[in-house]
Amino acid sequence: SSGYDFTKLYTRSTAVPRTIQSADAFIRGAYADNASTTFPVIFNVPLIDDTVLLSDSFSGLAFFRATDMASILSQLVPLRQSLFTNTVVMQMATELSFCAQDLTACAITMYDPAASFFSTGTLSSYPTVNANYANLKQIALGYFKLIYGYDSTLASDQTRGSPGQPTAQAMLANMNSYIAGTMAYNFIHYSAHDSTVSPLGVTIGDTSDAIMLPPYGQMMVIDLLKDGGAYYVRGIKGAPLQAPGPHTYTTEP
């Protein structure tokens, strides 16, 4: 379509300001040529009820994180010790003016603001954090792999299920509805979090670093395509350059 039509494009965001803003920006950017007539319609539900896009509301995953966090952090201690001295962790915490008491949790937590400053070109204002940015990325990646990983040989993981099943099942239901002719939309757009992307990636078999630790603006496109009488699904992922300026996406299967 040459113009925005909310009856054909369904947009749902988590009920968080930044994801609502992202959804709005995506639509306005996609229909920039029709800016004067583009008024995005963005749906959401209360966070506690969002069992499609918010992994904190997925009962199995939320229970696992709540009950096993001490074990998760203890498993990451060797990695943290190989990446930072205790002194470096505390120096970074001082520069950022916040941190958890546990050194491992502290190192994990600091990746998020560091990534924010990196993407805005201001990380150099925090010299110790800047010097250790690559290592902060590694400890955060290790954490995400532990909390969102899935091993089909483990009884506990079999009971819990793969972490992104709620999102994947919602997407599958949308596809089946479209195939059955009961779906009014041509395009369904979700705006969510890294904690949505990583579990979904694990569920559909993509555990690459870009999915397990998504950069800002990470995109996952799941296309329902038809060849003759057969339908098939194609996945594409991509992200923009993590720096100020024009944000051209680089995509890959």
mmCIF file with all atom_site columns, C-alpha atoms in Angstrom, residues 7-201:
data_model
loop_
_atom_site.group_PDB
_atom_site.id
_atom_site.type_symbol
_atom_site.label_atom_id
_atom_site.label_alt_id
_atom_site.label_comp_id
_atom_site.label_asym_id
_atom_site.label_entity_id
_atom_site.label_seq_id
_atom_site.pdbx_PDB_ins_code
_atom_site.Cartn_x
_atom_site.Cartn_y
_atom_site.Cartn_z
_atom_site.occupancy
_atom_site.B_iso_or_equiv
_atom_site.pdbx_formal_charge
_atom_site.auth_seq_id
_atom_site.auth_comp_id
_atom_site.auth_asym_id
_atom_site.auth_atom_id
_atom_site.pdbx_PDB_model_num
ATOM 1   C CA . THR A 1 7   ? -6.918 -1.973  9.003  1.00 0.00 ? 7   THR A CA 1
ATOM 2   C CA . LYS A 1 8   ? -4.143 -3.791  7.116  1.00 0.00 ? 8   LYS A CA 1
ATOM 3   C CA . LEU A 1 9   ? -1.169 -3.172  9.413  1.00 0.00 ? 9   LEU A CA 1
ATOM 4   C CA . TYR A 1 10  ? -1.626 -4.261  13.031 1.00 0.00 ? 10  TYR A CA 1
ATOM 5   C CA . THR A 1 11  ? 0.889  -2.874  15.522 1.00 0.00 ? 11  THR A CA 1
ATOM 6   C CA . ARG A 1 12  ? 1.241  -4.121  19.074 1.00 0.00 ? 12  ARG A CA 1
ATOM 7   C CA . SER A 1 13  ? 3.786  -2.899  21.596 1.00 0.00 ? 13  SER A CA 1
ATOM 8   C CA . THR A 1 14  ? 4.496  -3.720  25.182 1.00 0.00 ? 14  THR A CA 1
ATOM 9   C CA . ALA A 1 15  ? 3.040  -1.061  27.498 1.00 0.00 ? 15  ALA A CA 1
ATOM 10  C CA . VAL A 1 16  ? 6.425  0.611   27.941 1.00 0.00 ? 16  VAL A CA 1
ATOM 11  C CA . PRO A 1 17  ? 7.095  4.153   26.679 1.00 0.00 ? 17  PRO A CA 1
ATOM 12  C CA . ARG A 1 18  ? 10.264 3.316   24.719 1.00 0.00 ? 18  ARG A CA 1
ATOM 13  C CA . THR A 1 19  ? 8.690  0.425   22.810 1.00 0.00 ? 19  THR A CA 1
ATOM 14  C CA . ILE A 1 20  ? 5.587  2.497   22.044 1.00 0.00 ? 20  ILE A CA 1
ATOM 15  C CA . GLN A 1 21  ? 7.879  5.258   20.756 1.00 0.00 ? 21  GLN A CA 1
ATOM 16  C CA . SER A 1 22  ? 9.791  2.695   18.673 1.00 0.00 ? 22  SER A CA 1
ATOM 17  C CA . ALA A 1 23  ? 6.571  1.399   17.152 1.00 0.00 ? 23  ALA A CA 1
ATOM 18  C CA . ASP A 1 24  ? 5.462  4.924   16.312 1.00 0.00 ? 24  ASP A CA 1
ATOM 19  C CA . ALA A 1 25  ? 8.861  5.777   14.792 1.00 0.00 ? 25  ALA A CA 1
ATOM 20  C CA . PHE A 1 26  ? 8.850  2.593   12.699 1.00 0.00 ? 26  PHE A CA 1
ATOM 21  C CA . ILE A 1 27  ? 5.463  3.373   11.167 1.00 0.00 ? 27  ILE A CA 1
ATOM 22  C CA . ARG A 1 28  ? 6.263  7.031   10.552 1.00 0.00 ? 28  ARG A CA 1
ATOM 23  C CA . GLY A 1 29  ? 9.554  6.066   8.940  1.00 0.00 ? 29  GLY A CA 1
ATOM 24  C CA . ALA A 1 30  ? 7.941  3.402   6.761  1.00 0.00 ? 30  ALA A CA 1
ATOM 25  C CA . TYR A 1 31  ? 5.331  5.883   5.544  1.00 0.00 ? 31  TYR A CA 1
ATOM 26  C CA . ALA A 1 32  ? 7.477  9.025   5.529  1.00 0.00 ? 32  ALA A CA 1
ATOM 27  C CA . ASP A 1 33  ? 6.161  9.987   2.096  1.00 0.00 ? 33  ASP A CA 1
ATOM 28  C CA . ASN A 1 34  ? 2.664  10.198  3.580  1.00 0.00 ? 34  ASN A CA 1
ATOM 29  C CA . ALA A 1 35  ? 3.611  11.835  6.870  1.00 0.00 ? 35  ALA A CA 1
ATOM 30  C CA . SER A 1 36  ? 0.694  14.252  6.906  1.00 0.00 ? 36  SER A CA 1
ATOM 31  C CA . THR A 1 37  ? -1.841 11.401  6.813  1.00 0.00 ? 37  THR A CA 1
ATOM 32  C CA . THR A 1 38  ? 0.012  8.859   8.969  1.00 0.00 ? 38  THR A CA 1
ATOM 33  C CA . PHE A 1 39  ? -1.366 8.574   12.516 1.00 0.00 ? 39  PHE A CA 1
ATOM 34  C CA . PRO A 1 40  ? -0.080 5.292   14.006 1.00 0.00 ? 40  PRO A CA 1
ATOM 35  C CA . VAL A 1 41  ? -2.483 3.042   15.878 1.00 0.00 ? 41  VAL A CA 1
ATOM 36  C CA . ILE A 1 42  ? -0.569 1.040   18.489 1.00 0.00 ? 42  ILE A CA 1
ATOM 37  C CA . PHE A 1 43  ? -2.208 -1.601  20.674 1.00 0.00 ? 43  PHE A CA 1
ATOM 38  C CA . ASN A 1 44  ? -0.964 -2.910  24.007 1.00 0.00 ? 44  ASN A CA 1
ATOM 39  C CA . VAL A 1 45  ? -2.169 -4.622  27.153 1.00 0.00 ? 45  VAL A CA 1
ATOM 40  C CA . PRO A 1 46  ? -1.162 -4.112  30.815 1.00 0.00 ? 46  PRO A CA 1
ATOM 41  C CA . LEU A 1 47  ? 2.337  -5.466  31.435 1.00 0.00 ? 47  LEU A CA 1
ATOM 42  C CA . ILE A 1 48  ? 1.168  -8.090  33.903 1.00 0.00 ? 48  ILE A CA 1
ATOM 43  C CA . ASP A 1 49  ? -1.195 -9.488  31.255 1.00 0.00 ? 49  ASP A CA 1
ATOM 44  C CA . ASP A 1 50  ? 1.217  -9.420  28.313 1.00 0.00 ? 50  ASP A CA 1
ATOM 45  C CA . THR A 1 51  ? 1.866  -13.118 27.777 1.00 0.00 ? 51  THR A CA 1
ATOM 46  C CA . VAL A 1 52  ? 2.780  -12.631 24.111 1.00 0.00 ? 52  VAL A CA 1
ATOM 47  C CA . LEU A 1 53  ? 5.572  -10.047 24.105 1.00 0.00 ? 53  LEU A CA 1
ATOM 48  C CA . LEU A 1 54  ? 6.845  -9.687  27.682 1.00 0.00 ? 54  LEU A CA 1
ATOM 49  C CA . SER A 1 55  ? 8.937  -12.638 28.811 1.00 0.00 ? 55  SER A CA 1
ATOM 50  C CA . ASP A 1 56  ? 8.652  -11.530 32.450 1.00 0.00 ? 56  ASP A CA 1
ATOM 51  C CA . SER A 1 57  ? 4.988  -12.553 32.159 1.00 0.00 ? 57  SER A CA 1
ATOM 52  C CA . PHE A 1 58  ? 5.761  -16.026 30.778 1.00 0.00 ? 58  PHE A CA 1
ATOM 53  C CA . SER A 1 59  ? 5.050  -18.160 33.839 1.00 0.00 ? 59  SER A CA 1
ATOM 54  C CA . GLY A 1 60  ? 7.675  -20.865 33.275 1.00 0.00 ? 60  GLY A CA 1
ATOM 55  C CA . LEU A 1 61  ? 10.450 -18.431 32.436 1.00 0.00 ? 61  LEU A CA 1
ATOM 56  C CA . ALA A 1 62  ? 9.555  -15.998 35.205 1.00 0.00 ? 62  ALA A CA 1
ATOM 57  C CA . PHE A 1 63  ? 9.505  -18.813 37.795 1.00 0.00 ? 63  PHE A CA 1
ATOM 58  C CA . PHE A 1 64  ? 12.877 -20.102 36.586 1.00 0.00 ? 64  PHE A CA 1
ATOM 59  C CA . ARG A 1 65  ? 14.486 -16.666 36.867 1.00 0.00 ? 65  ARG A CA 1
ATOM 60  C CA . ALA A 1 66  ? 12.948 -16.009 40.287 1.00 0.00 ? 66  ALA A CA 1
ATOM 61  C CA . THR A 1 67  ? 13.994 -19.308 41.823 1.00 0.00 ? 67  THR A CA 1
ATOM 62  C CA . ASP A 1 68  ? 17.344 -19.951 40.108 1.00 0.00 ? 68  ASP A CA 1
ATOM 63  C CA . MET A 1 69  ? 18.914 -16.491 39.991 1.00 0.00 ? 69  MET A CA 1
ATOM 64  C CA . ALA A 1 70  ? 21.490 -17.265 42.668 1.00 0.00 ? 70  ALA A CA 1
ATOM 65  C CA . SER A 1 71  ? 22.555 -20.369 40.750 1.00 0.00 ? 71  SER A CA 1
ATOM 66  C CA . ILE A 1 72  ? 22.677 -18.427 37.470 1.00 0.00 ? 72  ILE A CA 1
ATOM 67  C CA . LEU A 1 73  ? 24.920 -15.761 38.971 1.00 0.00 ? 73  LEU A CA 1
ATOM 68  C CA . SER A 1 74  ? 27.209 -18.337 40.572 1.00 0.00 ? 74  SER A CA 1
ATOM 69  C CA . GLN A 1 75  ? 27.711 -20.031 37.205 1.00 0.00 ? 75  GLN A CA 1
ATOM 70  C CA . LEU A 1 76  ? 28.854 -16.702 35.774 1.00 0.00 ? 76  LEU A CA 1
ATOM 71  C CA . VAL A 1 77  ? 31.421 -15.963 38.485 1.00 0.00 ? 77  VAL A CA 1
ATOM 72  C CA . PRO A 1 78  ? 34.321 -17.704 36.619 1.00 0.00 ? 78  PRO A CA 1
ATOM 73  C CA . LEU A 1 79  ? 33.520 -15.760 33.452 1.00 0.00 ? 79  LEU A CA 1
ATOM 74  C CA . ARG A 1 80  ? 33.322 -12.483 35.363 1.00 0.00 ? 80  ARG A CA 1
ATOM 75  C CA . GLN A 1 81  ? 36.639 -13.177 37.102 1.00 0.00 ? 81  GLN A CA 1
ATOM 76  C CA . SER A 1 82  ? 38.281 -13.951 33.756 1.00 0.00 ? 82  SER A CA 1
ATOM 77  C CA . LEU A 1 83  ? 37.069 -10.645 32.297 1.00 0.00 ? 83  LEU A CA 1
ATOM 78  C CA . PHE A 1 84  ? 37.472 -8.165  35.172 1.00 0.00 ? 84  PHE A CA 1
ATOM 79  C CA . THR A 1 85  ? 39.263 -7.726  38.449 1.00 0.00 ? 85  THR A CA 1
ATOM 80  C CA . ASN A 1 86  ? 37.087 -6.753  41.388 1.00 0.00 ? 86  ASN A CA 1
ATOM 81  C CA . THR A 1 87  ? 38.725 -3.321  41.333 1.00 0.00 ? 87  THR A CA 1
ATOM 82  C CA . VAL A 1 88  ? 37.745 -2.751  37.691 1.00 0.00 ? 88  VAL A CA 1
ATOM 83  C CA . VAL A 1 89  ? 34.141 -3.718  38.407 1.00 0.00 ? 89  VAL A CA 1
ATOM 84  C CA . MET A 1 90  ? 33.982 -1.195  41.243 1.00 0.00 ? 90  MET A CA 1
ATOM 85  C CA . GLN A 1 91  ? 35.675 1.505   39.139 1.00 0.00 ? 91  GLN A CA 1
ATOM 86  C CA . MET A 1 92  ? 33.054 1.040   36.430 1.00 0.00 ? 92  MET A CA 1
ATOM 87  C CA . ALA A 1 93  ? 30.284 1.118   39.034 1.00 0.00 ? 93  ALA A CA 1
ATOM 88  C CA . THR A 1 94  ? 31.672 4.387   40.400 1.00 0.00 ? 94  THR A CA 1
ATOM 89  C CA . GLU A 1 95  ? 31.753 5.945   36.916 1.00 0.00 ? 95  GLU A CA 1
ATOM 90  C CA . LEU A 1 96  ? 28.138 4.937   36.264 1.00 0.00 ? 96  LEU A CA 1
ATOM 91  C CA . SER A 1 97  ? 26.996 5.846   39.803 1.00 0.00 ? 97  SER A CA 1
ATOM 92  C CA . PHE A 1 98  ? 24.990 2.700   40.393 1.00 0.00 ? 98  PHE A CA 1
ATOM 93  C CA . CYS A 1 99  ? 25.272 -1.033  40.849 1.00 0.00 ? 99  CYS A CA 1
ATOM 94  C CA . ALA A 1 100 ? 24.020 -4.129  42.611 1.00 0.00 ? 100 ALA A CA 1
ATOM 95  C CA . GLN A 1 101 ? 25.929 -5.425  45.632 1.00 0.00 ? 101 GLN A CA 1
ATOM 96  C CA . ASP A 1 102 ? 26.847 -8.697  43.918 1.00 0.00 ? 102 ASP A CA 1
ATOM 97  C CA . LEU A 1 103 ? 29.876 -8.101  41.666 1.00 0.00 ? 103 LEU A CA 1
ATOM 98  C CA . THR A 1 104 ? 28.641 -10.475 38.968 1.00 0.00 ? 104 THR A CA 1
ATOM 99  C CA . ALA A 1 105 ? 25.163 -8.942  38.923 1.00 0.00 ? 105 ALA A CA 1
ATOM 100 C CA . CYS A 1 106 ? 26.847 -5.551  38.880 1.00 0.00 ? 106 CYS A CA 1
ATOM 101 C CA . ALA A 1 107 ? 28.916 -6.398  35.794 1.00 0.00 ? 107 ALA A CA 1
ATOM 102 C CA . ILE A 1 108 ? 25.844 -7.744  33.982 1.00 0.00 ? 108 ILE A CA 1
ATOM 103 C CA . THR A 1 109 ? 23.742 -4.703  34.878 1.00 0.00 ? 109 THR A CA 1
ATOM 104 C CA . MET A 1 110 ? 26.345 -2.242  33.612 1.00 0.00 ? 110 MET A CA 1
ATOM 105 C CA . TYR A 1 111 ? 26.189 -3.509  30.038 1.00 0.00 ? 111 TYR A CA 1
ATOM 106 C CA . ASP A 1 112 ? 22.820 -1.852  29.401 1.00 0.00 ? 112 ASP A CA 1
ATOM 107 C CA . PRO A 1 113 ? 23.876 1.756   30.163 1.00 0.00 ? 113 PRO A CA 1
ATOM 108 C CA . ALA A 1 114 ? 27.231 1.128   28.473 1.00 0.00 ? 114 ALA A CA 1
ATOM 109 C CA . ALA A 1 115 ? 25.435 0.037   25.293 1.00 0.00 ? 115 ALA A CA 1
ATOM 110 C CA . SER A 1 116 ? 23.267 3.152   25.484 1.00 0.00 ? 116 SER A CA 1
ATOM 111 C CA . PHE A 1 117 ? 26.284 5.425   25.766 1.00 0.00 ? 117 PHE A CA 1
ATOM 112 C CA . PHE A 1 118 ? 28.079 3.517   22.986 1.00 0.00 ? 118 PHE A CA 1
ATOM 113 C CA . SER A 1 119 ? 25.167 3.996   20.590 1.00 0.00 ? 119 SER A CA 1
ATOM 114 C CA . THR A 1 120 ? 25.036 7.736   21.295 1.00 0.00 ? 120 THR A CA 1
ATOM 115 C CA . GLY A 1 121 ? 28.790 8.179   20.945 1.00 0.00 ? 121 GLY A CA 1
ATOM 116 C CA . THR A 1 122 ? 29.292 9.249   24.572 1.00 0.00 ? 122 THR A CA 1
ATOM 117 C CA . LEU A 1 123 ? 30.905 6.136   26.078 1.00 0.00 ? 123 LEU A CA 1
ATOM 118 C CA . SER A 1 124 ? 34.335 7.804   26.122 1.00 0.00 ? 124 SER A CA 1
ATOM 119 C CA . SER A 1 125 ? 33.054 9.968   28.991 1.00 0.00 ? 125 SER A CA 1
ATOM 120 C CA . TYR A 1 126 ? 33.330 6.824   31.140 1.00 0.00 ? 126 TYR A CA 1
ATOM 121 C CA . PRO A 1 127 ? 36.945 5.708   30.546 1.00 0.00 ? 127 PRO A CA 1
ATOM 122 C CA . THR A 1 128 ? 36.991 2.459   32.535 1.00 0.00 ? 128 THR A CA 1
ATOM 123 C CA . VAL A 1 129 ? 33.634 1.391   31.140 1.00 0.00 ? 129 VAL A CA 1
ATOM 124 C CA . ASN A 1 130 ? 34.797 2.335   27.650 1.00 0.00 ? 130 ASN A CA 1
ATOM 125 C CA . ALA A 1 131 ? 37.984 0.294   28.000 1.00 0.00 ? 131 ALA A CA 1
ATOM 126 C CA . ASN A 1 132 ? 36.004 -2.733  29.175 1.00 0.00 ? 132 ASN A CA 1
ATOM 127 C CA . TYR A 1 133 ? 32.986 -2.439  26.885 1.00 0.00 ? 133 TYR A CA 1
ATOM 128 C CA . ALA A 1 134 ? 33.770 -5.618  24.921 1.00 0.00 ? 134 ALA A CA 1
ATOM 129 C CA . ASN A 1 135 ? 34.053 -7.568  28.180 1.00 0.00 ? 135 ASN A CA 1
ATOM 130 C CA . LEU A 1 136 ? 30.767 -6.145  29.489 1.00 0.00 ? 136 LEU A CA 1
ATOM 131 C CA . LYS A 1 137 ? 29.215 -7.419  26.301 1.00 0.00 ? 137 LYS A CA 1
ATOM 132 C CA . GLN A 1 138 ? 30.597 -10.906 26.961 1.00 0.00 ? 138 GLN A CA 1
ATOM 133 C CA . ILE A 1 139 ? 29.284 -11.133 30.530 1.00 0.00 ? 139 ILE A CA 1
ATOM 134 C CA . ALA A 1 140 ? 25.836 -9.931  29.397 1.00 0.00 ? 140 ALA A CA 1
ATOM 135 C CA . LEU A 1 141 ? 25.861 -12.452 26.548 1.00 0.00 ? 141 LEU A CA 1
ATOM 136 C CA . GLY A 1 142 ? 26.753 -15.226 28.991 1.00 0.00 ? 142 GLY A CA 1
ATOM 137 C CA . TYR A 1 143 ? 23.870 -14.179 31.233 1.00 0.00 ? 143 TYR A CA 1
ATOM 138 C CA . PHE A 1 144 ? 21.323 -14.130 28.407 1.00 0.00 ? 144 PHE A CA 1
ATOM 139 C CA . LYS A 1 145 ? 22.463 -17.539 27.198 1.00 0.00 ? 145 LYS A CA 1
ATOM 140 C CA . LEU A 1 146 ? 21.910 -18.968 30.669 1.00 0.00 ? 146 LEU A CA 1
ATOM 141 C CA . ILE A 1 147 ? 18.494 -17.480 31.356 1.00 0.00 ? 147 ILE A CA 1
ATOM 142 C CA . TYR A 1 148 ? 17.093 -18.004 27.852 1.00 0.00 ? 148 TYR A CA 1
ATOM 143 C CA . GLY A 1 149 ? 18.972 -21.121 26.790 1.00 0.00 ? 149 GLY A CA 1
ATOM 144 C CA . TYR A 1 150 ? 17.175 -24.384 26.186 1.00 0.00 ? 150 TYR A CA 1
ATOM 145 C CA . ASP A 1 151 ? 18.567 -27.915 26.394 1.00 0.00 ? 151 ASP A CA 1
ATOM 146 C CA . SER A 1 152 ? 16.094 -30.556 25.232 1.00 0.00 ? 152 SER A CA 1
ATOM 147 C CA . THR A 1 153 ? 18.008 -33.247 27.129 1.00 0.00 ? 153 THR A CA 1
ATOM 148 C CA . LEU A 1 154 ? 17.295 -31.623 30.509 1.00 0.00 ? 154 LEU A CA 1
ATOM 149 C CA . ALA A 1 155 ? 14.077 -32.630 32.260 1.00 0.00 ? 155 ALA A CA 1
ATOM 150 C CA . SER A 1 156 ? 13.768 -29.169 33.806 1.00 0.00 ? 156 SER A CA 1
ATOM 151 C CA . ASP A 1 157 ? 13.906 -27.510 30.378 1.00 0.00 ? 157 ASP A CA 1
ATOM 152 C CA . GLN A 1 158 ? 11.434 -30.028 28.967 1.00 0.00 ? 158 GLN A CA 1
ATOM 153 C CA . THR A 1 159 ? 9.001  -29.160 31.764 1.00 0.00 ? 159 THR A CA 1
ATOM 154 C CA . ARG A 1 160 ? 9.480  -25.429 31.341 1.00 0.00 ? 160 ARG A CA 1
ATOM 155 C CA . GLY A 1 161 ? 9.393  -25.500 27.546 1.00 0.00 ? 161 GLY A CA 1
ATOM 156 C CA . SER A 1 162 ? 11.460 -23.371 25.203 1.00 0.00 ? 162 SER A CA 1
ATOM 157 C CA . PRO A 1 163 ? 11.436 -19.775 26.446 1.00 0.00 ? 163 PRO A CA 1
ATOM 158 C CA . GLY A 1 164 ? 9.833  -18.047 23.456 1.00 0.00 ? 164 GLY A CA 1
ATOM 159 C CA . GLN A 1 165 ? 6.923  -20.437 22.951 1.00 0.00 ? 165 GLN A CA 1
ATOM 160 C CA . PRO A 1 166 ? 4.195  -17.882 23.847 1.00 0.00 ? 166 PRO A CA 1
ATOM 161 C CA . THR A 1 167 ? 5.441  -15.456 21.182 1.00 0.00 ? 167 THR A CA 1
ATOM 162 C CA . ALA A 1 168 ? 6.079  -18.186 18.622 1.00 0.00 ? 168 ALA A CA 1
ATOM 163 C CA . GLN A 1 169 ? 2.647  -19.717 19.160 1.00 0.00 ? 169 GLN A CA 1
ATOM 164 C CA . ALA A 1 170 ? 0.977  -16.314 18.725 1.00 0.00 ? 170 ALA A CA 1
ATOM 165 C CA . MET A 1 171 ? 2.836  -15.811 15.451 1.00 0.00 ? 171 MET A CA 1
ATOM 166 C CA . LEU A 1 172 ? 1.902  -19.313 14.268 1.00 0.00 ? 172 LEU A CA 1
ATOM 167 C CA . ALA A 1 173 ? -1.761 -18.650 15.104 1.00 0.00 ? 173 ALA A CA 1
ATOM 168 C CA . ASN A 1 174 ? -1.582 -15.466 13.021 1.00 0.00 ? 174 ASN A CA 1
ATOM 169 C CA . MET A 1 175 ? -0.171 -17.412 10.069 1.00 0.00 ? 175 MET A CA 1
ATOM 170 C CA . ASN A 1 176 ? -2.794 -20.138 10.325 1.00 0.00 ? 176 ASN A CA 1
ATOM 171 C CA . SER A 1 177 ? -5.504 -17.488 10.481 1.00 0.00 ? 177 SER A CA 1
ATOM 172 C CA . TYR A 1 178 ? -4.161 -15.835 7.345  1.00 0.00 ? 178 TYR A CA 1
ATOM 173 C CA . ILE A 1 179 ? -3.975 -19.158 5.498  1.00 0.00 ? 179 ILE A CA 1
ATOM 174 C CA . ALA A 1 180 ? -7.558 -19.917 6.555  1.00 0.00 ? 180 ALA A CA 1
ATOM 175 C CA . GLY A 1 181 ? -8.703 -16.559 5.204  1.00 0.00 ? 181 GLY A CA 1
ATOM 176 C CA . THR A 1 182 ? -9.823 -15.204 8.575  1.00 0.00 ? 182 THR A CA 1
ATOM 177 C CA . MET A 1 183 ? -6.974 -12.718 9.075  1.00 0.00 ? 183 MET A CA 1
ATOM 178 C CA . ALA A 1 184 ? -7.760 -9.152  8.004  1.00 0.00 ? 184 ALA A CA 1
ATOM 179 C CA . TYR A 1 185 ? -4.186 -7.904  8.348  1.00 0.00 ? 185 TYR A CA 1
ATOM 180 C CA . ASN A 1 186 ? -1.405 -8.192  5.771  1.00 0.00 ? 186 ASN A CA 1
ATOM 181 C CA . PHE A 1 187 ? 1.311  -7.146  8.209  1.00 0.00 ? 187 PHE A CA 1
ATOM 182 C CA . ILE A 1 188 ? 1.641  -7.673  11.956 1.00 0.00 ? 188 ILE A CA 1
ATOM 183 C CA . HIS A 1 189 ? 4.213  -5.530  13.703 1.00 0.00 ? 189 HIS A CA 1
ATOM 184 C CA . TYR A 1 190 ? 5.418  -6.176  17.254 1.00 0.00 ? 190 TYR A CA 1
ATOM 185 C CA . SER A 1 191 ? 7.547  -3.694  19.181 1.00 0.00 ? 191 SER A CA 1
ATOM 186 C CA . ALA A 1 192 ? 9.149  -5.242  22.224 1.00 0.00 ? 192 ALA A CA 1
ATOM 187 C CA . HIS A 1 193 ? 12.438 -5.936  24.020 1.00 0.00 ? 193 HIS A CA 1
ATOM 188 C CA . ASP A 1 194 ? 15.708 -7.823  23.860 1.00 0.00 ? 194 ASP A CA 1
ATOM 189 C CA . SER A 1 195 ? 14.057 -10.117 26.390 1.00 0.00 ? 195 SER A CA 1
ATOM 190 C CA . THR A 1 196 ? 11.438 -10.861 23.725 1.00 0.00 ? 196 THR A CA 1
ATOM 191 C CA . VAL A 1 197 ? 13.880 -11.389 20.849 1.00 0.00 ? 197 VAL A CA 1
ATOM 192 C CA . SER A 1 198 ? 16.259 -13.767 22.648 1.00 0.00 ? 198 SER A CA 1
ATOM 193 C CA . PRO A 1 199 ? 13.638 -16.267 23.867 1.00 0.00 ? 199 PRO A CA 1
ATOM 194 C CA . LEU A 1 200 ? 11.939 -16.239 20.471 1.00 0.00 ? 200 LEU A CA 1
ATOM 195 C CA . GLY A 1 201 ? 15.283 -16.831 18.768 1.00 0.00 ? 201 GLY A CA 1
#
